[in-house]
CSV table of C-alpha atoms in Angstrom, one decimal:
chain,number,residue,atom,x,y,z
A,293,MET,CA,3.3,0.5,-8.8
A,294,ILE,CA,6.1,0.6,-6.2
A,295,ILE,CA,5.9,2.3,-2.8
A,296,ILE,CA,9.0,3.0,-0.7
A,297,ALA,CA,7.9,3.8,2.8
A,298,GLY,CA,9.5,4.0,6.2
A,299,LYS,CA,11.5,6.2,8.5
A,300,LEU,CA,15.0,7.5,9.1
A,301,TRP,CA,16.5,8.7,12.4
A,302,VAL,CA,19.0,11.5,12.6
A,303,ASP,CA,20.2,13.6,15.6
A,304,THR,CA,17.5,15.9,16.9
A,305,ALA,CA,19.6,19.0,16.4
A,306,ASP,CA,20.3,17.9,12.8
A,307,ARG,CA,16.9,17.0,11.6
A,308,ASP,CA,15.8,20.4,10.2
A,309,SER,CA,19.1,20.9,8.4
A,310,TYR,CA,19.0,17.4,7.0
A,311,LEU,CA,15.5,17.9,5.6
A,312,ALA,CA,16.4,21.3,4.2
A,313,GLY,CA,19.4,19.6,2.4
A,314,CYS,CA,16.9,17.1,0.9
A,315,SER,CA,14.7,19.7,-0.8
A,316,LYS,CA,16.6,19.6,-4.1
A,317,ALA,CA,16.4,15.8,-4.2
A,318,VAL,CA,12.7,16.0,-3.5
A,319,GLU,CA,12.2,18.4,-6.4
A,320,GLN,CA,14.3,16.3,-8.7
A,321,ALA,CA,12.4,13.1,-7.7
A,322,ARG,CA,9.0,14.7,-8.3
A,323,ALA,CA,10.1,15.9,-11.7
A,324,ALA,CA,11.6,12.5,-12.6
A,325,GLU,CA,9.8,10.3,-15.2
A,326,GLY,CA,7.7,7.7,-13.4
A,327,CYS,CA,7.6,9.4,-10.0
A,328,LEU,CA,4.0,9.6,-8.7
A,329,ASP,CA,4.8,11.1,-5.3
A,330,PHE,CA,7.9,11.8,-3.2
A,331,ALA,CA,7.9,13.2,0.4
A,332,LEU,CA,10.2,13.4,3.4
A,333,SER,CA,8.7,14.9,6.5
A,334,ALA,CA,9.5,15.6,10.1
A,335,ASP,CA,7.6,13.3,12.5
A,336,LEU,CA,5.2,15.2,14.8
A,337,ILE,CA,6.0,13.1,17.9
A,338,ASP,CA,9.6,11.9,17.6
A,339,PRO,CA,12.1,14.8,17.2
A,340,GLU,CA,14.7,12.5,15.6
A,341,ARG,CA,12.5,10.7,13.1
A,342,ILE,CA,11.9,11.6,9.4
A,343,ASN,CA,9.1,9.9,7.6
A,344,VAL,CA,9.7,8.7,4.0
A,345,TYR,CA,7.1,8.1,1.3
A,346,GLU,CA,7.8,7.5,-2.4
A,347,ARG,CA,5.5,6.2,-5.1
A,348,TRP,CA,6.8,5.1,-8.5
A,349,GLU,CA,5.2,3.7,-11.6
A,350,THR,CA,7.8,0.9,-12.1
A,351,ASP,CA,11.1,-0.5,-10.7
A,352,GLU,CA,12.9,0.9,-13.7
A,353,ALA,CA,11.7,4.4,-12.9
A,354,LEU,CA,12.8,4.1,-9.3
A,355,ALA,CA,16.2,2.7,-10.4
A,356,ARG,CA,16.8,5.5,-12.9
A,357,PHE,CA,16.2,8.1,-10.2
A,358,ARG,CA,17.8,6.3,-7.3
A,359,GLY,CA,21.2,5.6,-8.9
A,360,THR,CA,23.6,5.0,-6.0
A,361,GLY,CA,21.4,6.5,-3.2
A,362,PRO,CA,21.9,9.5,-1.0
A,363,ASP,CA,25.2,11.4,-1.2
A,364,PRO,CA,27.9,10.2,1.3
A,365,GLU,CA,27.5,13.4,3.5
A,366,GLN,CA,23.7,12.8,3.9
A,367,ALA,CA,24.1,9.1,4.4
A,368,ALA,CA,26.6,9.7,7.2
A,369,ARG,CA,24.0,11.8,9.1
A,370,ILE,CA,21.5,8.9,9.1
A,371,ARG,CA,21.8,7.0,12.5
A,372,GLU,CA,19.2,4.3,11.6
A,373,ALA,CA,16.8,3.6,8.7
A,374,GLU,CA,13.8,1.3,8.4
A,375,LEU,CA,12.5,1.4,4.8
A,376,ARG,CA,10.4,-1.2,2.9
A,377,LYS,CA,9.5,-1.6,-0.8
A,378,TYR,CA,5.9,-2.5,-1.5
A,379,ARG,CA,4.6,-3.8,-4.8
A,380,ILE,CA,1.1,-2.6,-5.4
A,381,SER,CA,-1.2,-4.6,-7.8
A,382,GLY,CA,-4.3,-2.4,-7.5
A,383,VAL,CA,-5.6,0.9,-6.2
A,384,GLU,CA,-9.0,1.8,-4.9
A,385,ALA,CA,-10.7,4.4,-2.7
A,386,PRO,CA,-9.9,3.9,1.0
A,387,TYR,CA,-13.6,3.7,1.9
A,388,PRO,CA,-16.6,2.5,0.0
A,389,GLU,CA,-18.5,5.2,-1.8
A,390,ARG,CA,-21.9,5.7,-0.3
A,391,HIS,CA,-22.7,8.9,-2.1
A,392,ALA,CA,-21.7,10.7,-5.3
A,393,ARG,CA,-19.0,12.5,-3.3
A,394,SER,CA,-16.1,10.9,-1.6
A,395,ARG,CA,-16.3,10.4,2.2
A,396,TRP,CA,-13.3,12.6,2.6
A,397,SER,CA,-14.0,15.2,0.0
A,398,HIS,CA,-15.4,17.6,2.6
A,399,LEU,CA,-11.9,18.1,3.9
A,400,SER,CA,-10.5,19.6,0.7
A,401,CYS,CA,-13.7,21.6,0.1
A,402,ARG,CA,-13.4,23.2,3.6
A,403,SER,CA,-9.7,24.0,3.1
A,404,ARG,CA,-10.4,25.6,-0.3
A,405,ARG,CA,-13.2,27.7,1.1
A,406,ALA,CA,-11.0,28.8,4.0
A,407,VAL,CA,-8.3,29.9,1.5
A,408,ARG,CA,-10.7,31.6,-0.9
A,409,ALA,CA,-12.7,33.7,1.5
A,410,PRO,CA,-12.2,34.4,5.2
A,411,ARG,CA,-15.1,33.5,7.5
A,412,ARG,CA,-17.4,36.4,8.3
A,413,SER,CA,-18.4,36.9,11.9
A,414,LEU,CA,-22.0,36.0,12.7
A,415,PRO,CA,-24.3,38.5,14.4
A,416,THR,CA,-24.0,38.3,18.2
A,417,HIS,CA,-27.6,39.1,19.0
A,418,ALA,CA,-26.6,41.5,21.8
A,419,GLY,CA,-24.2,39.1,23.4
A,420,ARG,CA,-26.7,36.2,23.4
A,421,PRO,CA,-26.4,33.2,21.1
A,422,PRO,CA,-28.5,33.4,18.0
A,423,PRO,CA,-32.1,32.0,18.3
A,424,ARG,CA,-32.3,28.3,17.6
A,425,GLU,CA,-34.9,26.8,15.3
A,426,PRO,CA,-37.2,24.3,17.1
A,427,ASP,CA,-36.3,20.7,16.5
A,428,PRO,CA,-38.8,19.3,13.9
A,429,ARG,CA,-38.9,16.1,15.8
A,430,GLN,CA,-40.4,17.9,18.8
A,431,ARG,CA,-43.2,19.7,17.1
A,432,PRO,CA,-46.6,18.3,17.8
A,433,ALA,CA,-47.9,16.1,15.0
A,434,PRO,CA,-50.8,17.6,13.0
A,435,PRO,CA,-54.2,16.1,13.8
A,436,LEU,CA,-55.1,13.0,11.7
A,437,ALA,CA,-57.8,13.4,9.2
A,438,SER,CA,-60.9,11.4,10.0
A,439,THR,CA,-61.4,8.4,7.8
A,440,ALA,CA,-64.9,7.8,8.9
A,441,PRO,CA,-67.6,8.3,6.3
A,442,ARG,CA,-69.7,11.4,6.7
């Protein structure tokens, strides 16, 4: 597996139009044989930065798609680029599995629930917070049964 990752810098005023101009290339890449993922995204902090992430099955698949690179108009808009090619020999879960579910699976479950059904408002109990259940650790322990013979 091959990963191309890094960042591009363009003028702040030009970043959104640059990304919009890349949408067709992203669609073509994702549809290309051997492409596992392809993303260009605006950085959340730096208004000039574009994050690049591509994942390909083989060098050949990457070369078939890439051809000569970006068109000259887009290439002229890139002020600076820092991209690296990574060769991946194995893939595994990012964190050891401790349960049957993935450590991060709750994120996708929550987002699916939020999309499927809006949250219902809880009763307000006349403006007061709902009553809380007592903490089971604070309940008095039951009396111990006597083990003495009768």
